[in-house]
Amino acid sequence: MTTDWQAVAAILAGGILAAAQIGKVPAAMTTIGAEFGLGLSGAALLVSLFALMAALGGLAIGLGAARIGPRRALLAGLALGSVAALASAVAPTAPLLLAARVAEGAGFLLMTVAAPGLMAAAAAPGDRAFAMGLWGTYMPAGIALGLLSAPLVEASGWRGAWGVLALLLGLATLACWRLVPPAAVSAAPPRMPVARQLRALAEAGRPLRIAATFAAYNTMYFGIAAFLPARLESLGAGTGAAGAAAALAAIASAAGNLVAGLLMRRGVAPARLVLVGALGMALLAACVYLVPQPAAVLALAVLACGIGGLLPAACFALLPRAVPDPALVAPAVGLVIQGNNLVQLLAPPLIGALAAQAWALAALPLIAAGLLATLAGRGLSR
């Protein structure tokens, strides 16, 4: 078997452009908040509502995707995301904009649960680890791309910028339709009822620790990614410069994921990377909202995202070893996704409300999340 690099590239492009629909919001948050009178905390809902479907029904959507097959789920997710992204760009009122964001989140979730299996199936055994490492960069790379739409926001308004990103996602959907073949990915039903699977996960303990660790990481990551442009603008940076700076932080996160993969190949324990990533990111992320100099804020954000990027790759490396039965790997991934998106739903409005009072208060949830990730991660080495 040889690696189908065209399929790998198409899937990765779809993932990056789907994730760009997350990053596009921070680049235009202040503009949209002003247009609709939402304020900073209200505009932050545009970030968190993207995660609503996964937060409420991530496991159910994952099981549904398995029934229709991974390729159909991928294409359905990308198509739904494209249509919803276009609807977001033309939404005339805040309620319709928020509803479109929920639909975008549903499409993103379908894509997320289907793409890894298709990526693995497209790669030859010798290339599979590298292909999955590439896939691990889709979220930070996509968020960086969305943040880089800030100059378009300045030039043509947020609706024009979002329309361009919707068009690009549609083109990625067509590329996947043309280039991604049906994969021999098992869609067999689980060997035990869902309720029994969840009970087994709870009894195992470590999957819950990984889910808590990953959720805490995402609190810190979105605490930076969603608010860094607004933070830099409050210190005098322009919208375009602030968006580009936040994109640099997202790229640092992607680099951290790749570094984690290289370190684990050299024998570094994933649990150690979890602890280093959690503690380093918590301290640096909190300082982003405590230091008043724009250059220092940017440097701290880049370092925080780079060090924190060690954590996701390590968590997913630990997950298959954390379950007592291979049949529990898929529901364990669903558990992590659901917890991650629940945090993504709740954390941005909380951080936005605190930042609206004083930027220094926004550091408190990030410190708390770092402590939670450290405590949860301490039990992963056993």
mmCIF file of C-alpha atoms in Angstrom:
data_model
loop_
_atom_site.group_PDB
_atom_site.id
_atom_site.type_symbol
_atom_site.label_atom_id
_atom_site.label_comp_id
_atom_site.label_asym_id
_atom_site.label_seq_id
_atom_site.Cartn_x
_atom_site.Cartn_y
_atom_site.Cartn_z
ATOM 1 C CA MET A 1 0.000 0.000 0.000
ATOM 2 C CA THR A 2 1.202 3.493 -0.830
ATOM 3 C CA THR A 3 0.074 6.675 0.863
ATOM 4 C CA ASP A 4 -2.631 8.637 -0.936
ATOM 5 C CA TRP A 5 -1.092 12.048 -0.310
ATOM 6 C CA GLN A 6 -3.812 13.802 -2.302
ATOM 7 C CA ALA A 7 -6.435 12.448 0.072
ATOM 8 C CA VAL A 8 -4.279 13.332 3.084
ATOM 9 C CA ALA A 9 -3.862 16.897 1.802
ATOM 10 C CA ALA A 10 -7.579 17.271 1.049
ATOM 11 C CA ILE A 11 -8.621 16.054 4.505
ATOM 12 C CA LEU A 12 -6.062 18.291 6.197
ATOM 13 C CA ALA A 13 -7.222 21.290 4.129
ATOM 14 C CA GLY A 14 -10.816 20.565 5.108
ATOM 15 C CA GLY A 15 -9.882 20.395 8.777
ATOM 16 C CA ILE A 16 -7.843 23.602 8.665
ATOM 17 C CA LEU A 17 -10.553 25.570 6.850
ATOM 18 C CA ALA A 18 -13.227 24.199 9.175
ATOM 19 C CA ALA A 19 -11.154 25.279 12.185
ATOM 20 C CA ALA A 20 -10.670 28.692 10.551
ATOM 21 C CA GLN A 21 -14.364 29.276 11.287
ATOM 22 C CA ILE A 22 -13.352 29.344 14.968
ATOM 23 C CA GLY A 23 -10.419 31.703 14.465
ATOM 24 C CA LYS A 24 -12.406 34.159 12.354
ATOM 25 C CA VAL A 25 -14.425 35.302 15.385
ATOM 26 C CA PRO A 26 -11.622 36.783 17.532
ATOM 27 C CA ALA A 27 -10.377 38.669 14.459
ATOM 28 C CA ALA A 28 -13.768 40.422 14.182
ATOM 29 C CA MET A 29 -15.102 40.203 17.738
ATOM 30 C CA THR A 30 -14.974 43.888 18.589
ATOM 31 C CA THR A 31 -16.440 44.860 15.199
ATOM 32 C CA ILE A 32 -19.361 42.427 15.478
ATOM 33 C CA GLY A 33 -19.950 43.336 19.119
ATOM 34 C CA ALA A 34 -20.232 46.999 18.155
ATOM 35 C CA GLU A 35 -22.544 46.346 15.181
ATOM 36 C CA PHE A 36 -25.031 44.236 17.129
ATOM 37 C CA GLY A 37 -24.572 45.887 20.516
ATOM 38 C CA LEU A 38 -23.424 42.629 22.089
ATOM 39 C CA GLY A 39 -20.452 43.856 24.131
ATOM 40 C CA LEU A 40 -17.333 41.754 24.672
ATOM 41 C CA SER A 41 -19.023 38.999 26.707
ATOM 42 C CA GLY A 42 -21.921 38.778 24.242
ATOM 43 C CA ALA A 43 -19.602 38.614 21.237
ATOM 44 C CA ALA A 44 -17.695 35.827 23.008
ATOM 45 C CA LEU A 45 -20.824 33.688 22.579
ATOM 46 C CA LEU A 46 -19.904 33.503 18.890
ATOM 47 C CA VAL A 47 -16.881 31.472 19.977
ATOM 48 C CA SER A 48 -18.599 29.326 22.559
ATOM 49 C CA LEU A 49 -21.784 28.541 20.600
ATOM 50 C CA PHE A 50 -19.620 26.904 17.945
ATOM 51 C CA ALA A 51 -19.092 24.179 20.525
ATOM 52 C CA LEU A 52 -22.756 23.800 21.558
ATOM 53 C CA MET A 53 -23.572 20.669 19.546
ATOM 54 C CA ALA A 54 -20.429 18.841 20.669
ATOM 55 C CA ALA A 55 -20.912 19.918 24.266
ATOM 56 C CA LEU A 56 -24.447 18.546 24.358
ATOM 57 C CA GLY A 57 -24.224 15.565 22.025
ATOM 58 C CA GLY A 58 -20.659 14.832 20.986
ATOM 59 C CA LEU A 59 -20.884 11.121 21.700
ATOM 60 C CA ALA A 60 -24.268 10.804 19.948
ATOM 61 C CA ILE A 61 -23.001 12.533 16.810
ATOM 62 C CA GLY A 62 -19.918 10.339 16.859
ATOM 63 C CA LEU A 63 -22.059 7.202 16.962
ATOM 64 C CA GLY A 64 -24.226 8.573 14.145
ATOM 65 C CA ALA A 65 -21.164 9.308 12.034
ATOM 66 C CA ALA A 66 -20.032 5.709 12.495
ATOM 67 C CA ARG A 67 -23.393 4.473 11.169
ATOM 68 C CA ILE A 68 -23.344 6.509 7.948
ATOM 69 C CA GLY A 69 -19.653 5.923 7.315
ATOM 70 C CA PRO A 70 -16.642 8.217 7.727
ATOM 71 C CA ARG A 71 -16.542 9.612 4.177
ATOM 72 C CA ARG A 72 -20.215 10.571 4.183
ATOM 73 C CA ALA A 73 -19.824 12.082 7.642
ATOM 74 C CA LEU A 74 -16.793 14.095 6.503
ATOM 75 C CA LEU A 75 -18.550 15.449 3.418
ATOM 76 C CA ALA A 76 -21.779 16.140 5.312
ATOM 77 C CA GLY A 77 -19.865 18.006 8.013
ATOM 78 C CA LEU A 78 -17.880 20.105 5.567
ATOM 79 C CA ALA A 79 -20.968 20.884 3.466
ATOM 80 C CA LEU A 80 -23.022 21.877 6.504
ATOM 81 C CA GLY A 81 -20.141 24.003 7.755
ATOM 82 C CA SER A 82 -19.834 25.767 4.393
ATOM 83 C CA VAL A 83 -23.540 26.623 4.171
ATOM 84 C CA ALA A 84 -23.689 27.727 7.816
ATOM 85 C CA ALA A 85 -20.538 29.830 7.409
ATOM 86 C CA LEU A 86 -22.133 31.627 4.465
ATOM 87 C CA ALA A 87 -25.316 32.114 6.521
ATOM 88 C CA SER A 88 -23.196 33.640 9.304
ATOM 89 C CA ALA A 89 -21.663 36.108 6.865
ATOM 90 C CA VAL A 90 -25.066 37.408 5.743
ATOM 91 C CA ALA A 91 -27.000 37.092 9.032
ATOM 92 C CA PRO A 92 -29.044 40.303 9.521
ATOM 93 C CA THR A 93 -29.627 39.947 13.277
ATOM 94 C CA ALA A 94 -27.715 38.690 16.287
ATOM 95 C CA PRO A 95 -30.080 35.712 16.976
ATOM 96 C CA LEU A 96 -29.705 34.468 13.387
ATOM 97 C CA LEU A 97 -25.942 34.895 13.600
ATOM 98 C CA LEU A 98 -25.825 32.874 16.817
ATOM 99 C CA ALA A 99 -28.040 30.150 15.288
ATOM 100 C CA ALA A 100 -25.749 29.931 12.257
ATOM 101 C CA ARG A 101 -22.787 29.495 14.587
ATOM 102 C CA VAL A 102 -24.506 26.517 16.220
ATOM 103 C CA ALA A 103 -24.960 24.943 12.773
ATOM 104 C CA GLU A 104 -21.303 25.623 11.956
ATOM 105 C CA GLY A 105 -20.373 23.793 15.151
ATOM 106 C CA ALA A 106 -22.468 20.762 14.190
ATOM 107 C CA GLY A 107 -20.713 20.546 10.821
ATOM 108 C CA PHE A 108 -17.333 20.928 12.472
ATOM 109 C CA LEU A 109 -18.077 18.072 14.864
ATOM 110 C CA LEU A 110 -19.098 15.706 12.046
ATOM 111 C CA MET A 111 -15.852 16.529 10.268
ATOM 112 C CA THR A 112 -13.812 16.076 13.450
ATOM 113 C CA VAL A 113 -15.091 12.586 14.289
ATOM 114 C CA ALA A 114 -14.726 11.322 10.697
ATOM 115 C CA ALA A 115 -11.425 12.806 9.538
ATOM 116 C CA PRO A 116 -8.869 10.942 11.722
ATOM 117 C CA GLY A 117 -10.021 7.500 10.549
ATOM 118 C CA LEU A 118 -9.984 8.596 6.923
ATOM 119 C CA MET A 119 -6.543 10.146 7.366
ATOM 120 C CA ALA A 120 -5.170 6.928 8.873
ATOM 121 C CA ALA A 121 -6.764 4.817 6.138
ATOM 122 C CA ALA A 122 -5.213 6.978 3.409
ATOM 123 C CA ALA A 123 -1.690 6.555 4.804
ATOM 124 C CA ALA A 124 0.589 3.562 4.402
ATOM 125 C CA PRO A 125 1.653 1.967 7.713
ATOM 126 C CA GLY A 126 5.083 3.589 7.524
ATOM 127 C CA ASP A 127 3.585 7.040 6.933
ATOM 128 C CA ARG A 128 0.646 6.779 9.330
ATOM 129 C CA ALA A 129 2.330 8.365 12.345
ATOM 130 C CA PHE A 130 3.489 11.305 10.230
ATOM 131 C CA ALA A 131 0.017 11.707 8.691
ATOM 132 C CA MET A 132 -1.623 11.729 12.105
ATOM 133 C CA GLY A 133 0.960 14.233 13.288
ATOM 134 C CA LEU A 134 -0.063 16.462 10.391
ATOM 135 C CA TRP A 135 -3.693 16.053 11.372
ATOM 136 C CA GLY A 136 -2.862 17.169 14.908
ATOM 137 C CA THR A 137 -2.042 20.628 13.549
ATOM 138 C CA TYR A 138 -5.443 21.281 11.959
ATOM 139 C CA MET A 139 -6.941 23.160 14.901
ATOM 140 C CA PRO A 140 -4.141 25.662 15.666
ATOM 141 C CA ALA A 141 -3.347 26.094 11.966
ATOM 142 C CA GLY A 142 -7.014 26.731 11.195
ATOM 143 C CA ILE A 143 -7.408 29.172 14.053
ATOM 144 C CA ALA A 144 -4.297 30.979 12.831
ATOM 145 C CA LEU A 145 -5.798 31.214 9.341
ATOM 146 C CA GLY A 146 -9.030 32.605 10.774
ATOM 147 C CA LEU A 147 -7.132 35.172 12.802
ATOM 148 C CA LEU A 148 -5.231 36.231 9.690
ATOM 149 C CA SER A 149 -8.551 37.370 8.218
ATOM 150 C CA ALA A 150 -8.192 40.508 10.391
ATOM 151 C CA PRO A 151 -6.755 42.606 7.505
ATOM 152 C CA LEU A 152 -9.784 41.585 5.408
ATOM 153 C CA VAL A 153 -12.032 42.686 8.266
ATOM 154 C CA GLU A 154 -10.350 46.083 8.190
ATOM 155 C CA ALA A 155 -10.478 46.318 4.391
ATOM 156 C CA SER A 156 -13.933 44.964 3.555
ATOM 157 C CA GLY A 157 -15.741 44.425 6.850
ATOM 158 C CA TRP A 158 -16.323 41.249 8.803
ATOM 159 C CA ARG A 159 -19.050 40.020 6.428
ATOM 160 C CA GLY A 160 -16.700 40.128 3.448
ATOM 161 C CA ALA A 161 -13.953 38.331 5.363
ATOM 162 C CA TRP A 162 -16.343 35.634 6.569
ATOM 163 C CA GLY A 163 -17.722 35.197 3.050
ATOM 164 C CA VAL A 164 -14.210 34.503 1.742
ATOM 165 C CA LEU A 165 -13.617 31.878 4.449
ATOM 166 C CA ALA A 166 -16.985 30.247 3.681
ATOM 167 C CA LEU A 167 -16.024 30.038 -0.016
ATOM 168 C CA LEU A 168 -12.665 28.455 0.829
ATOM 169 C CA LEU A 169 -14.388 25.868 3.029
ATOM 170 C CA GLY A 170 -16.744 25.070 0.165
ATOM 171 C CA LEU A 171 -13.773 24.527 -2.152
ATOM 172 C CA ALA A 172 -12.213 22.188 0.433
ATOM 173 C CA THR A 173 -15.487 20.259 0.517
ATOM 174 C CA LEU A 174 -15.324 19.774 -3.248
ATOM 175 C CA ALA A 175 -11.671 18.686 -2.993
ATOM 176 C CA CYS A 176 -12.555 16.046 -0.407
ATOM 177 C CA TRP A 177 -15.462 14.845 -2.561
ATOM 178 C CA ARG A 178 -13.126 14.399 -5.519
ATOM 179 C CA LEU A 179 -9.990 13.101 -3.786
ATOM 180 C CA VAL A 180 -11.004 11.161 -0.657
ATOM 181 C CA PRO A 181 -12.047 7.577 -1.460
ATOM 182 C CA PRO A 182 -14.296 5.462 0.749
ATOM 183 C CA ALA A 183 -12.097 4.043 3.481
ATOM 184 C CA ALA A 184 -12.054 0.619 5.009
ATOM 185 C CA VAL A 185 -12.855 2.037 8.420
ATOM 186 C CA SER A 186 -14.935 -0.217 10.584
ATOM 187 C CA ALA A 187 -18.390 1.073 11.389
ATOM 188 C CA ALA A 188 -19.295 -1.922 13.519
ATOM 189 C CA PRO A 189 -21.496 -1.288 16.516
ATOM 190 C CA PRO A 190 -19.826 -1.240 19.927
ATOM 191 C CA ARG A 191 -19.396 -4.543 21.683
ATOM 192 C CA MET A 192 -21.255 -3.316 24.745
ATOM 193 C CA PRO A 193 -24.139 -0.892 25.325
ATOM 194 C CA VAL A 194 -23.298 2.772 25.606
ATOM 195 C CA ALA A 195 -24.319 2.921 29.271
ATOM 196 C CA ARG A 196 -21.968 0.057 30.080
ATOM 197 C CA GLN A 197 -19.161 1.695 28.108
ATOM 198 C CA LEU A 198 -19.559 4.925 30.045
ATOM 199 C CA ARG A 199 -19.592 3.025 33.330
ATOM 200 C CA ALA A 200 -16.397 1.204 32.332
ATOM 201 C CA LEU A 201 -14.753 4.521 31.457
ATOM 202 C CA ALA A 202 -15.696 5.949 34.841
ATOM 203 C CA GLU A 203 -14.339 2.890 36.639
ATOM 204 C CA ALA A 204 -11.088 3.041 34.680
ATOM 205 C CA GLY A 205 -10.482 6.566 35.971
ATOM 206 C CA ARG A 206 -7.646 7.566 33.658
ATOM 207 C CA PRO A 207 -9.902 8.473 30.686
ATOM 208 C CA LEU A 208 -11.717 10.901 32.982
ATOM 209 C CA ARG A 209 -8.380 12.395 34.031
ATOM 210 C CA ILE A 210 -7.364 12.824 30.400
ATOM 211 C CA ALA A 211 -10.709 14.437 29.576
ATOM 212 C CA ALA A 212 -10.354 16.828 32.528
ATOM 213 C CA THR A 213 -6.775 17.648 31.562
ATOM 214 C CA PHE A 214 -7.702 18.348 27.954
ATOM 215 C CA ALA A 215 -10.692 20.461 28.984
ATOM 216 C CA ALA A 216 -8.481 22.523 31.281
ATOM 217 C CA TYR A 217 -5.955 22.976 28.475
ATOM 218 C CA ASN A 218 -8.675 24.276 26.181
ATOM 219 C CA THR A 219 -9.813 26.747 28.829
ATOM 220 C CA MET A 220 -6.320 28.216 28.749
ATOM 221 C CA TYR A 221 -5.946 27.984 24.978
ATOM 222 C CA PHE A 222 -9.239 29.674 24.168
ATOM 223 C CA GLY A 223 -8.583 32.128 26.967
ATOM 224 C CA ILE A 224 -5.705 33.300 24.791
ATOM 225 C CA ALA A 225 -6.962 32.606 21.266
ATOM 226 C CA ALA A 226 -10.361 34.233 21.738
ATOM 227 C CA PHE A 227 -9.228 37.363 23.575
ATOM 228 C CA LEU A 228 -5.657 38.122 22.536
ATOM 229 C CA PRO A 229 -6.740 40.419 19.653
ATOM 230 C CA ALA A 230 -9.048 42.386 21.962
ATOM 231 C CA ARG A 231 -6.321 42.491 24.638
ATOM 232 C CA LEU A 232 -3.772 43.891 22.173
ATOM 233 C CA GLU A 233 -6.303 46.376 20.810
ATOM 234 C CA SER A 234 -6.919 47.590 24.368
ATOM 235 C CA LEU A 235 -3.177 48.320 24.555
ATOM 236 C CA GLY A 236 -3.236 50.348 21.348
ATOM 237 C CA ALA A 237 -2.658 47.789 18.563
ATOM 238 C CA GLY A 238 -4.696 48.014 15.350
ATOM 239 C CA THR A 239 -7.185 45.303 14.379
ATOM 240 C CA GLY A 240 -4.978 43.875 11.627
ATOM 241 C CA ALA A 241 -1.840 43.796 13.767
ATOM 242 C CA ALA A 242 -3.726 42.250 16.692
ATOM 243 C CA GLY A 243 -5.162 39.498 14.487
ATOM 244 C CA ALA A 244 -1.760 38.704 12.984
ATOM 245 C CA ALA A 245 -0.222 38.541 16.460
ATOM 246 C CA ALA A 246 -2.894 36.131 17.648
ATOM 247 C CA ALA A 247 -2.310 34.004 14.537
ATOM 248 C CA LEU A 248 1.360 33.779 15.500
ATOM 249 C CA ALA A 249 0.331 32.403 18.897
ATOM 250 C CA ALA A 250 -1.853 29.787 17.187
ATOM 251 C CA ILE A 251 1.039 28.759 14.931
ATOM 252 C CA ALA A 252 3.170 28.342 18.054
ATOM 253 C CA SER A 253 0.552 25.912 19.370
ATOM 254 C CA ALA A 254 0.785 23.843 16.176
ATOM 255 C CA ALA A 255 4.566 23.785 16.570
ATOM 256 C CA GLY A 256 4.163 22.581 20.142
ATOM 257 C CA ASN A 257 2.080 19.645 18.922
ATOM 258 C CA LEU A 258 4.765 18.641 16.438
ATOM 259 C CA VAL A 259 7.511 18.987 19.057
ATOM 260 C CA ALA A 260 5.558 16.755 21.429
ATOM 261 C CA GLY A 261 5.363 14.072 18.761
ATOM 262 C CA LEU A 262 9.125 14.226 18.186
ATOM 263 C CA LEU A 263 9.860 14.101 21.920
ATOM 264 C CA MET A 264 7.618 11.076 22.429
ATOM 265 C CA ARG A 265 9.357 9.305 19.539
ATOM 266 C CA ARG A 266 12.616 9.900 21.447
ATOM 267 C CA GLY A 267 11.177 8.269 24.549
ATOM 268 C CA VAL A 268 9.930 11.204 26.621
ATOM 269 C CA ALA A 269 6.960 10.093 28.719
ATOM 270 C CA PRO A 270 3.664 11.676 27.607
ATOM 271 C CA ALA A 271 2.615 12.240 31.220
ATOM 272 C CA ARG A 272 5.710 14.387 31.782
ATOM 273 C CA LEU A 273 4.791 16.505 28.749
ATOM 274 C CA VAL A 274 1.302 16.967 30.202
ATOM 275 C CA LEU A 275 2.679 18.362 33.454
ATOM 276 C CA VAL A 276 5.224 20.630 31.750
ATOM 277 C CA GLY A 277 2.618 21.913 29.327
ATOM 278 C CA ALA A 278 -0.010 22.525 32.025
ATOM 279 C CA LEU A 279 2.222 24.381 34.468
ATOM 280 C CA GLY A 280 4.081 26.400 31.837
ATOM 281 C CA MET A 281 0.959 27.419 29.981
ATOM 282 C CA ALA A 282 -0.946 28.420 33.127
ATOM 283 C CA LEU A 283 1.761 30.781 34.359
ATOM 284 C CA LEU A 284 2.449 32.350 30.977
ATOM 285 C CA ALA A 285 -1.222 32.632 29.970
ATOM 286 C CA ALA A 286 -2.121 34.416 33.191
ATOM 287 C CA CYS A 287 0.663 36.943 32.602
ATOM 288 C CA VAL A 288 -0.883 37.823 29.218
ATOM 289 C CA TYR A 289 -3.594 39.687 31.130
ATOM 290 C CA LEU A 290 -1.337 41.097 33.823
ATOM 291 C CA VAL A 291 1.470 42.686 31.759
ATOM 292 C CA PRO A 292 0.644 46.067 30.172
ATOM 293 C CA GLN A 293 3.252 46.165 27.359
ATOM 294 C CA PRO A 294 1.982 44.918 23.934
ATOM 295 C CA ALA A 295 5.313 43.342 22.930
ATOM 296 C CA ALA A 296 5.541 41.459 26.227
ATOM 297 C CA VAL A 297 1.908 40.334 25.911
ATOM 298 C CA LEU A 298 2.599 38.906 22.457
ATOM 299 C CA ALA A 299 5.785 37.135 23.582
ATOM 300 C CA LEU A 300 4.016 35.609 26.579
ATOM 301 C CA ALA A 301 1.071 34.449 24.443
ATOM 302 C CA VAL A 302 3.382 32.797 21.902
ATOM 303 C CA LEU A 303 5.348 31.030 24.632
ATOM 304 C CA ALA A 304 2.187 29.945 26.438
ATOM 305 C CA CYS A 305 0.670 28.441 23.298
ATOM 306 C CA GLY A 306 3.938 26.795 22.285
ATOM 307 C CA ILE A 307 4.495 25.121 25.665
ATOM 308 C CA GLY A 308 0.805 24.321 26.029
ATOM 309 C CA GLY A 309 0.898 22.675 22.609
ATOM 310 C CA LEU A 310 2.802 19.791 24.201
ATOM 311 C CA LEU A 311 -0.328 18.798 26.079
ATOM 312 C CA PRO A 312 -2.902 17.773 23.398
ATOM 313 C CA ALA A 313 -0.532 15.429 21.567
ATOM 314 C CA ALA A 314 0.483 13.828 24.868
ATOM 315 C CA CYS A 315 -3.142 13.375 25.953
ATOM 316 C CA PHE A 316 -4.126 11.612 22.746
ATOM 317 C CA ALA A 317 -1.031 9.429 22.951
ATOM 318 C CA LEU A 318 -2.066 8.356 26.455
ATOM 319 C CA LEU A 319 -5.711 7.711 25.617
ATOM 320 C CA PRO A 320 -5.426 4.249 23.974
ATOM 321 C CA ARG A 321 -3.391 3.017 26.951
ATOM 322 C CA ALA A 322 -5.840 4.467 29.456
ATOM 323 C CA VAL A 323 -8.758 2.144 28.651
ATOM 324 C CA PRO A 324 -9.065 -1.481 29.780
ATOM 325 C CA ASP A 325 -10.585 -2.630 26.467
ATOM 326 C CA PRO A 326 -9.798 -1.471 22.890
ATOM 327 C CA ALA A 327 -13.546 -1.181 22.307
ATOM 328 C CA LEU A 328 -13.532 1.738 24.756
ATOM 329 C CA VAL A 329 -11.104 3.892 22.742
ATOM 330 C CA ALA A 330 -13.810 5.462 20.556
ATOM 331 C CA PRO A 331 -16.139 6.397 23.428
ATOM 332 C CA ALA A 332 -13.106 7.708 25.332
ATOM 333 C CA VAL A 333 -12.354 10.030 22.405
ATOM 334 C CA GLY A 334 -16.013 11.068 22.415
ATOM 335 C CA LEU A 335 -15.765 11.814 26.115
ATOM 336 C CA VAL A 336 -12.710 14.018 25.557
ATOM 337 C CA ILE A 337 -14.386 15.868 22.682
ATOM 338 C CA GLN A 338 -17.570 16.442 24.661
ATOM 339 C CA GLY A 339 -15.689 17.748 27.701
ATOM 340 C CA ASN A 340 -13.504 19.927 25.527
ATOM 341 C CA ASN A 341 -16.479 21.521 23.812
ATOM 342 C CA LEU A 342 -18.402 21.977 27.041
ATOM 343 C CA VAL A 343 -15.487 24.058 28.282
ATOM 344 C CA GLN A 344 -15.320 25.879 24.947
ATOM 345 C CA LEU A 345 -19.002 26.725 25.404
ATOM 346 C CA LEU A 346 -18.734 28.011 28.973
ATOM 347 C CA ALA A 347 -15.249 29.481 29.326
ATOM 348 C CA PRO A 348 -15.223 32.325 26.744
ATOM 349 C CA PRO A 349 -18.330 34.102 28.133
ATOM 350 C CA LEU A 350 -16.931 33.808 31.673
ATOM 351 C CA ILE A 351 -13.524 35.124 30.667
ATOM 352 C CA GLY A 352 -15.159 37.841 28.568
ATOM 353 C CA ALA A 353 -17.318 38.958 31.491
ATOM 354 C CA LEU A 354 -14.263 39.141 33.761
ATOM 355 C CA ALA A 355 -12.230 40.984 31.127
ATOM 356 C CA ALA A 356 -15.027 43.510 30.725
ATOM 357 C CA GLN A 357 -14.543 44.387 34.408
ATOM 358 C CA ALA A 358 -10.741 44.356 34.347
ATOM 359 C CA TRP A 359 -8.256 42.489 32.174
ATOM 360 C CA ALA A 360 -6.372 41.246 35.236
ATOM 361 C CA LEU A 361 -9.466 39.293 36.340
ATOM 362 C CA ALA A 362 -9.292 37.250 33.113
ATOM 363 C CA ALA A 363 -6.120 35.633 34.486
ATOM 364 C CA LEU A 364 -8.023 33.887 37.302
ATOM 365 C CA PRO A 365 -9.777 31.184 35.201
ATOM 366 C CA LEU A 366 -6.509 30.450 33.408
ATOM 367 C CA ILE A 367 -4.646 29.883 36.671
ATOM 368 C CA ALA A 368 -7.471 27.675 37.953
ATOM 369 C CA ALA A 369 -7.441 25.658 34.723
ATOM 370 C CA GLY A 370 -3.680 25.177 34.976
ATOM 371 C CA LEU A 371 -4.007 23.850 38.512
ATOM 372 C CA LEU A 372 -6.786 21.480 37.424
ATOM 373 C CA ALA A 373 -4.716 20.168 34.505
ATOM 374 C CA THR A 374 -1.731 19.641 36.803
ATOM 375 C CA LEU A 375 -3.769 17.765 39.419
ATOM 376 C CA ALA A 376 -5.504 15.617 36.807
ATOM 377 C CA GLY A 377 -2.256 14.985 34.938
ATOM 378 C CA ARG A 378 -0.375 13.769 38.017
ATOM 379 C CA GLY A 379 -2.257 10.462 37.929
ATOM 380 C CA LEU A 380 -1.547 9.742 34.260
ATOM 381 C CA SER A 381 1.937 8.323 34.738
ATOM 382 C CA ARG A 382 0.633 5.350 36.672
#
